[in-house]
Amino acid sequence: MTGARQPGIFVITGPSGVGKGTLIAALRERHPELGLSISATTRAPRAGEEDGVAYHFLADAEFDRRLAAGDFVEHANYAGHRYGTLRSELERHTRERKPVVLEIEVEGARQVRDAIPSAVLVFIAPPSQAALRRRLEERGTDAPATIAKRLAVAEEELAARNEFPHVIVNDQLDAAVGALEEIYLRPPPPPTPSR
Ligand code: 5GP
């Protein structure tokens, strides 16, 4: 497929381990115009994660300072750490009239939906809870206690899927990327006339 979406904000949400990052990487390979919002977090970097590339890694006090300064579009607590989207990250792309994608958990996605009604929200669901557990375990990035925490949060997150206009079950990667691309390329609805 060719073509690019109108500049806009594209949100990919769903439980940890569902494959959001993999789907986004595949979509961006097909559509290099799509920029990535680099989130801020207070969690420690994992092996190989570079500051300013994987995340902006912030100390708690710095996160607080930036929150008080109104620097975040959305933010949430997730499994004992804080995560948030910096306004500057969105502006970096929208200033150049480029689309941008956010990979965030459910609470943050709700905040973006409320703050930016034109944002396109997509929920990624696992084929089953057992598949999610398997992926988190096989990924090998988290300690067993962390995986347990993430699975507990996932139960609540899965219950939120119907809040989102688009749901993709990430069973077969190619099919899921295709479904995501179809949503990405869909023309935005015309703006509702103000009365
Ligand atoms: P991880 O620690 O595995 O990198 O991320 C944990 C969860 O936080 C994932 O579901 C991830 O999508 C989400 N997350 C990453 N960045 C942000 C952000 O900026 N805001 C919110 N609300 N969640 C985020």
PDB file of C-alpha atoms and ligand atoms in Angstrom:
ATOM      1  CA  MET A   1       0.000   0.000   0.000  1.00  0.00           C
ATOM      2  CA  THR A   2       1.224   3.531  -0.631  1.00  0.00           C
ATOM      3  CA  GLY A   3       0.269   6.930   0.671  1.00  0.00           C
ATOM      4  CA  ALA A   4       0.540   8.625   3.983  1.00  0.00           C
ATOM      5  CA  ARG A   5      -1.972   9.659   6.524  1.00  0.00           C
ATOM      6  CA  GLN A   6      -2.741  13.283   7.160  1.00  0.00           C
ATOM      7  CA  PRO A   7      -0.489  14.618   9.900  1.00  0.00           C
ATOM      8  CA  GLY A   8      -2.008  13.523  13.133  1.00  0.00           C
ATOM      9  CA  ILE A   9      -1.594  11.769  16.440  1.00  0.00           C
ATOM     10  CA  PHE A  10      -1.790   8.027  16.480  1.00  0.00           C
ATOM     11  CA  VAL A  11      -1.983   6.180  19.814  1.00  0.00           C
ATOM     12  CA  ILE A  12      -1.168   2.491  20.231  1.00  0.00           C
ATOM     13  CA  THR A  13      -2.248   1.110  23.580  1.00  0.00           C
ATOM     14  CA  GLY A  14      -2.792  -2.275  25.212  1.00  0.00           C
ATOM     15  CA  PRO A  15      -1.103  -4.422  27.864  1.00  0.00           C
ATOM     16  CA  SER A  16       2.636  -4.769  28.295  1.00  0.00           C
ATOM     17  CA  GLY A  17       3.990  -7.654  26.225  1.00  0.00           C
ATOM     18  CA  VAL A  18       1.226  -7.542  23.621  1.00  0.00           C
ATOM     19  CA  GLY A  19       3.632  -6.458  20.885  1.00  0.00           C
ATOM     20  CA  LYS A  20       2.888  -2.729  20.576  1.00  0.00           C
ATOM     21  CA  GLY A  21       6.539  -1.878  19.952  1.00  0.00           C
ATOM     22  CA  THR A  22       6.970  -4.576  17.302  1.00  0.00           C
ATOM     23  CA  LEU A  23       3.838  -3.450  15.457  1.00  0.00           C
ATOM     24  CA  ILE A  24       4.914   0.189  15.563  1.00  0.00           C
ATOM     25  CA  ALA A  25       8.397  -0.679  14.277  1.00  0.00           C
ATOM     26  CA  ALA A  26       6.864  -2.632  11.375  1.00  0.00           C
ATOM     27  CA  LEU A  27       4.456   0.205  10.541  1.00  0.00           C
ATOM     28  CA  ARG A  28       7.265   2.771  10.636  1.00  0.00           C
ATOM     29  CA  GLU A  29       9.339   0.606   8.329  1.00  0.00           C
ATOM     30  CA  ARG A  30       6.536   0.823   5.779  1.00  0.00           C
ATOM     31  CA  HIS A  31       5.886   4.498   6.531  1.00  0.00           C
ATOM     32  CA  PRO A  32       9.099   6.308   7.449  1.00  0.00           C
ATOM     33  CA  GLU A  33       7.221   9.623   7.625  1.00  0.00           C
ATOM     34  CA  LEU A  34       5.633   8.396  10.860  1.00  0.00           C
ATOM     35  CA  GLY A  35       7.561   9.848  13.795  1.00  0.00           C
ATOM     36  CA  LEU A  36       7.854   8.214  17.204  1.00  0.00           C
ATOM     37  CA  SER A  37       7.145  10.015  20.457  1.00  0.00           C
ATOM     38  CA  ILE A  38       9.890   9.164  22.934  1.00  0.00           C
ATOM     39  CA  SER A  39       8.302   8.887  26.362  1.00  0.00           C
ATOM     40  CA  ALA A  40       9.716   9.920  29.695  1.00  0.00           C
ATOM     41  CA  THR A  41       9.908   7.365  32.499  1.00  0.00           C
ATOM     42  CA  THR A  42      11.241   6.986  36.012  1.00  0.00           C
ATOM     43  CA  ARG A  43      11.962   3.279  35.603  1.00  0.00           C
ATOM     44  CA  ALA A  44      15.593   2.192  35.252  1.00  0.00           C
ATOM     45  CA  PRO A  45      16.949   1.554  31.754  1.00  0.00           C
ATOM     46  CA  ARG A  46      17.049  -2.091  30.682  1.00  0.00           C
ATOM     47  CA  ALA A  47      20.238  -3.462  29.157  1.00  0.00           C
ATOM     48  CA  GLY A  48      20.776  -1.764  25.796  1.00  0.00           C
ATOM     49  CA  GLU A  49      18.239   1.017  26.353  1.00  0.00           C
ATOM     50  CA  GLU A  50      19.779   4.391  25.580  1.00  0.00           C
ATOM     51  CA  ASP A  51      18.640   7.637  27.160  1.00  0.00           C
ATOM     52  CA  GLY A  52      16.854   9.820  24.611  1.00  0.00           C
ATOM     53  CA  VAL A  53      16.342   6.864  22.263  1.00  0.00           C
ATOM     54  CA  ALA A  54      14.321   4.227  24.140  1.00  0.00           C
ATOM     55  CA  TYR A  55      13.027   6.733  26.676  1.00  0.00           C
ATOM     56  CA  HIS A  56      13.967   9.973  28.345  1.00  0.00           C
ATOM     57  CA  PHE A  57      14.997   8.448  31.676  1.00  0.00           C
ATOM     58  CA  LEU A  58      14.161  10.898  34.465  1.00  0.00           C
ATOM     59  CA  ALA A  59      14.737  10.870  38.195  1.00  0.00           C
ATOM     60  CA  ASP A  60      11.539  11.110  40.253  1.00  0.00           C
ATOM     61  CA  ALA A  61      12.201  14.728  41.220  1.00  0.00           C
ATOM     62  CA  GLU A  62      12.761  15.726  37.605  1.00  0.00           C
ATOM     63  CA  PHE A  63       9.539  13.993  36.558  1.00  0.00           C
ATOM     64  CA  ASP A  64       7.725  15.954  39.291  1.00  0.00           C
ATOM     65  CA  ARG A  65       9.298  19.202  38.194  1.00  0.00           C
ATOM     66  CA  ARG A  66       8.289  18.693  34.580  1.00  0.00           C
ATOM     67  CA  LEU A  67       4.799  17.624  35.614  1.00  0.00           C
ATOM     68  CA  ALA A  68       4.380  20.811  37.658  1.00  0.00           C
ATOM     69  CA  ALA A  69       5.675  22.835  34.692  1.00  0.00           C
ATOM     70  CA  GLY A  70       2.870  21.376  32.549  1.00  0.00           C
ATOM     71  CA  ASP A  71       5.310  19.589  30.235  1.00  0.00           C
ATOM     72  CA  PHE A  72       3.246  16.386  29.940  1.00  0.00           C
ATOM     73  CA  VAL A  73       0.312  15.739  27.619  1.00  0.00           C
ATOM     74  CA  GLU A  74      -0.493  12.620  29.645  1.00  0.00           C
ATOM     75  CA  HIS A  75       1.149  10.628  32.381  1.00  0.00           C
ATOM     76  CA  ALA A  76       0.432   7.500  34.408  1.00  0.00           C
ATOM     77  CA  ASN A  77       1.752   5.222  37.097  1.00  0.00           C
ATOM     78  CA  TYR A  78       2.463   1.807  35.729  1.00  0.00           C
ATOM     79  CA  ALA A  79       3.663  -1.122  37.863  1.00  0.00           C
ATOM     80  CA  GLY A  80       5.446   1.145  40.334  1.00  0.00           C
ATOM     81  CA  HIS A  81       7.003   3.642  37.921  1.00  0.00           C
ATOM     82  CA  ARG A  82       5.872   6.755  36.135  1.00  0.00           C
ATOM     83  CA  TYR A  83       5.583   7.242  32.408  1.00  0.00           C
ATOM     84  CA  GLY A  84       4.513  10.244  30.373  1.00  0.00           C
ATOM     85  CA  THR A  85       4.361  11.870  26.961  1.00  0.00           C
ATOM     86  CA  LEU A  86       6.158  15.175  26.744  1.00  0.00           C
ATOM     87  CA  ARG A  87       4.393  17.962  24.886  1.00  0.00           C
ATOM     88  CA  SER A  88       7.724  18.747  23.208  1.00  0.00           C
ATOM     89  CA  GLU A  89       7.791  15.236  21.694  1.00  0.00           C
ATOM     90  CA  LEU A  90       4.481  15.793  19.926  1.00  0.00           C
ATOM     91  CA  GLU A  91       5.407  19.302  18.880  1.00  0.00           C
ATOM     92  CA  ARG A  92       8.688  18.082  17.404  1.00  0.00           C
ATOM     93  CA  HIS A  93       6.663  16.195  14.775  1.00  0.00           C
ATOM     94  CA  THR A  94       3.497  18.236  14.378  1.00  0.00           C
ATOM     95  CA  ARG A  95       5.572  21.393  13.790  1.00  0.00           C
ATOM     96  CA  GLU A  96       6.878  19.721  10.643  1.00  0.00           C
ATOM     97  CA  ARG A  97       3.351  18.544   9.810  1.00  0.00           C
ATOM     98  CA  LYS A  98       4.412  14.947  10.322  1.00  0.00           C
ATOM     99  CA  PRO A  99       2.269  12.232  11.892  1.00  0.00           C
ATOM    100  CA  VAL A 100       3.449  10.867  15.216  1.00  0.00           C
ATOM    101  CA  VAL A 101       2.773   7.633  17.063  1.00  0.00           C
ATOM    102  CA  LEU A 102       2.624   7.130  20.847  1.00  0.00           C
ATOM    103  CA  GLU A 103       3.102   3.750  22.511  1.00  0.00           C
ATOM    104  CA  ILE A 104       1.424   4.088  25.891  1.00  0.00           C
ATOM    105  CA  GLU A 105      -0.592   2.185  28.482  1.00  0.00           C
ATOM    106  CA  VAL A 106      -4.353   2.469  28.836  1.00  0.00           C
ATOM    107  CA  GLU A 107      -4.676   5.260  31.415  1.00  0.00           C
ATOM    108  CA  GLY A 108      -2.474   7.542  29.326  1.00  0.00           C
ATOM    109  CA  ALA A 109      -4.436   6.668  26.181  1.00  0.00           C
ATOM    110  CA  ARG A 110      -7.645   7.774  27.915  1.00  0.00           C
ATOM    111  CA  GLN A 111      -6.010  11.090  28.782  1.00  0.00           C
ATOM    112  CA  VAL A 112      -4.899  11.642  25.167  1.00  0.00           C
ATOM    113  CA  ARG A 113      -8.408  10.788  23.944  1.00  0.00           C
ATOM    114  CA  ASP A 114      -9.836  13.457  26.249  1.00  0.00           C
ATOM    115  CA  ALA A 115      -7.172  16.087  25.537  1.00  0.00           C
ATOM    116  CA  ILE A 116      -6.842  15.573  21.773  1.00  0.00           C
ATOM    117  CA  PRO A 117     -10.167  14.455  20.261  1.00  0.00           C
ATOM    118  CA  SER A 118      -8.645  14.108  16.776  1.00  0.00           C
ATOM    119  CA  ALA A 119      -6.147  11.469  17.967  1.00  0.00           C
ATOM    120  CA  VAL A 120      -6.634   8.001  16.454  1.00  0.00           C
ATOM    121  CA  LEU A 121      -6.600   5.336  19.180  1.00  0.00           C
ATOM    122  CA  VAL A 122      -5.855   1.672  18.600  1.00  0.00           C
ATOM    123  CA  PHE A 123      -5.994  -1.029  21.270  1.00  0.00           C
ATOM    124  CA  ILE A 124      -3.776  -4.062  20.713  1.00  0.00           C
ATOM    125  CA  ALA A 125      -5.130  -7.236  22.344  1.00  0.00           C
ATOM    126  CA  PRO A 126      -3.369 -10.588  22.826  1.00  0.00           C
ATOM    127  CA  PRO A 127      -4.956 -13.749  21.394  1.00  0.00           C
ATOM    128  CA  SER A 128      -5.295 -14.936  25.018  1.00  0.00           C
ATOM    129  CA  GLN A 129      -4.026 -14.140  28.513  1.00  0.00           C
ATOM    130  CA  ALA A 130      -1.861 -17.258  28.365  1.00  0.00           C
ATOM    131  CA  ALA A 131      -0.225 -15.919  25.183  1.00  0.00           C
ATOM    132  CA  LEU A 132       0.500 -12.634  26.942  1.00  0.00           C
ATOM    133  CA  ARG A 133       2.160 -14.410  29.867  1.00  0.00           C
ATOM    134  CA  ARG A 134       4.224 -16.484  27.461  1.00  0.00           C
ATOM    135  CA  ARG A 135       5.395 -13.379  25.581  1.00  0.00           C
ATOM    136  CA  LEU A 136       6.374 -11.546  28.752  1.00  0.00           C
ATOM    137  CA  GLU A 137       8.305 -14.593  29.953  1.00  0.00           C
ATOM    138  CA  GLU A 138       9.993 -15.264  26.610  1.00  0.00           C
ATOM    139  CA  ARG A 139      10.936 -11.603  26.136  1.00  0.00           C
ATOM    140  CA  GLY A 140      13.247 -12.059  29.108  1.00  0.00           C
ATOM    141  CA  THR A 141      13.390  -8.342  29.903  1.00  0.00           C
ATOM    142  CA  ASP A 142      11.644  -8.480  33.276  1.00  0.00           C
ATOM    143  CA  ALA A 143      12.159 -10.301  36.551  1.00  0.00           C
ATOM    144  CA  PRO A 144       9.415 -12.771  37.589  1.00  0.00           C
ATOM    145  CA  ALA A 145       8.012 -10.337  40.193  1.00  0.00           C
ATOM    146  CA  THR A 146       7.791  -7.604  37.551  1.00  0.00           C
ATOM    147  CA  ILE A 147       6.054  -9.971  35.131  1.00  0.00           C
ATOM    148  CA  ALA A 148       3.511 -10.838  37.820  1.00  0.00           C
ATOM    149  CA  LYS A 149       2.818  -7.125  38.378  1.00  0.00           C
ATOM    150  CA  ARG A 150       2.438  -6.515  34.663  1.00  0.00           C
ATOM    151  CA  LEU A 151       0.036  -9.440  34.263  1.00  0.00           C
ATOM    152  CA  ALA A 152      -2.096  -8.131  37.113  1.00  0.00           C
ATOM    153  CA  VAL A 153      -2.307  -4.715  35.420  1.00  0.00           C
ATOM    154  CA  ALA A 154      -2.999  -6.437  32.078  1.00  0.00           C
ATOM    155  CA  GLU A 155      -6.239  -7.927  33.421  1.00  0.00           C
ATOM    156  CA  GLU A 156      -7.603  -4.435  34.034  1.00  0.00           C
ATOM    157  CA  GLU A 157      -6.221  -3.149  30.758  1.00  0.00           C
ATOM    158  CA  LEU A 158      -7.889  -5.954  28.792  1.00  0.00           C
ATOM    159  CA  ALA A 159     -11.220  -5.005  30.293  1.00  0.00           C
ATOM    160  CA  ALA A 160     -10.791  -1.537  28.737  1.00  0.00           C
ATOM    161  CA  ARG A 161     -10.561  -2.692  25.124  1.00  0.00           C
ATOM    162  CA  ASN A 162     -14.118  -1.669  24.265  1.00  0.00           C
ATOM    163  CA  GLU A 163     -13.347   1.932  25.198  1.00  0.00           C
ATOM    164  CA  PHE A 164     -11.257   2.211  22.056  1.00  0.00           C
ATOM    165  CA  PRO A 165     -12.567   2.687  18.517  1.00  0.00           C
ATOM    166  CA  HIS A 166     -10.100   0.245  16.954  1.00  0.00           C
ATOM    167  CA  VAL A 167      -9.073  -3.147  18.388  1.00  0.00           C
ATOM    168  CA  ILE A 168      -6.496  -5.397  16.736  1.00  0.00           C
ATOM    169  CA  VAL A 169      -5.803  -8.904  18.036  1.00  0.00           C
ATOM    170  CA  ASN A 170      -2.077  -9.501  17.647  1.00  0.00           C
ATOM    171  CA  ASP A 171      -2.144 -13.153  16.695  1.00  0.00           C
ATOM    172  CA  GLN A 172      -0.381 -13.292  13.322  1.00  0.00           C
ATOM    173  CA  LEU A 173       2.117 -10.424  13.072  1.00  0.00           C
ATOM    174  CA  ASP A 174       1.661  -9.781   9.329  1.00  0.00           C
ATOM    175  CA  ALA A 175      -2.102  -9.630   9.619  1.00  0.00           C
ATOM    176  CA  ALA A 176      -1.887  -7.326  12.639  1.00  0.00           C
ATOM    177  CA  VAL A 177       0.538  -4.967  10.846  1.00  0.00           C
ATOM    178  CA  GLY A 178      -1.798  -4.954   7.846  1.00  0.00           C
ATOM    179  CA  ALA A 179      -4.760  -4.055  10.039  1.00  0.00           C
ATOM    180  CA  LEU A 180      -2.777  -1.294  11.722  1.00  0.00           C
ATOM    181  CA  GLU A 181      -1.645   0.081   8.361  1.00  0.00           C
ATOM    182  CA  GLU A 182      -5.219   0.124   7.102  1.00  0.00           C
ATOM    183  CA  ILE A 183      -6.245   2.278  10.076  1.00  0.00           C
ATOM    184  CA  TYR A 184      -3.175   4.484   9.665  1.00  0.00           C
ATOM    185  CA  LEU A 185      -3.992   5.180   6.009  1.00  0.00           C
ATOM    186  CA  ARG A 186      -7.666   5.801   6.569  1.00  0.00           C
ATOM    187  CA  PRO A 187      -8.560   9.429   5.819  1.00  0.00           C
ATOM    188  CA  PRO A 188      -9.490  11.338   8.956  1.00  0.00           C
ATOM    189  CA  PRO A 189     -13.212  12.078   9.354  1.00  0.00           C
ATOM    190  CA  PRO A 190     -14.209  15.610   8.350  1.00  0.00           C
ATOM    191  CA  PRO A 191     -14.166  18.021  11.283  1.00  0.00           C
ATOM    192  CA  THR A 192     -17.573  18.382  12.907  1.00  0.00           C
ATOM    193  CA  PRO A 193     -18.925  21.848  12.140  1.00  0.00           C
ATOM    194  CA  SER A 194     -19.105  24.055  15.190  1.00  0.00           C
ATOM    195  CA  ARG A 195     -22.504  25.458  15.948  1.00  0.00           C
TER     196      ARG A 195
HETATM  197  P1  5GP B   1       8.008  -0.628  29.661  1.00  0.00           P
HETATM  198  O1  5GP B   1       8.461  -0.459  31.073  1.00  0.00           O
HETATM  199  O2  5GP B   1       7.747  -2.077  29.306  1.00  0.00           O
HETATM  200  O3  5GP B   1       8.880   0.065  28.667  1.00  0.00           O
HETATM  201  O4  5GP B   1       6.577   0.082  29.570  1.00  0.00           O
HETATM  202  C1  5GP B   1       5.540  -0.249  30.458  1.00  0.00           C
HETATM  203  C2  5GP B   1       4.214   0.265  29.934  1.00  0.00           C
HETATM  204  O5  5GP B   1       4.227   1.696  29.918  1.00  0.00           O
HETATM  205  C3  5GP B   1       3.931  -0.182  28.497  1.00  0.00           C
HETATM  206  O6  5GP B   1       2.569  -0.580  28.408  1.00  0.00           O
HETATM  207  C4  5GP B   1       4.218   1.053  27.707  1.00  0.00           C
HETATM  208  O7  5GP B   1       3.458   1.110  26.500  1.00  0.00           O
HETATM  209  C5  5GP B   1       3.766   2.133  28.658  1.00  0.00           C
HETATM  210  N1  5GP B   1       4.320   3.458  28.355  1.00  0.00           N
HETATM  211  C6  5GP B   1       5.478   3.755  27.744  1.00  0.00           C
HETATM  212  N2  5GP B   1       5.601   5.077  27.604  1.00  0.00           N
HETATM  213  C7  5GP B   1       4.494   5.633  28.122  1.00  0.00           C
HETATM  214  C8  5GP B   1       4.015   6.987  28.247  1.00  0.00           C
HETATM  215  O8  5GP B   1       4.642   7.954  27.847  1.00  0.00           O
HETATM  216  N3  5GP B   1       2.821   7.160  28.851  1.00  0.00           N
HETATM  217  C9  5GP B   1       2.072   6.124  29.304  1.00  0.00           C
HETATM  218  N4  5GP B   1       0.907   6.413  29.848  1.00  0.00           N
HETATM  219  N5  5GP B   1       2.484   4.851  29.197  1.00  0.00           N
HETATM  220  C10 5GP B   1       3.668   4.612  28.608  1.00  0.00           C
END
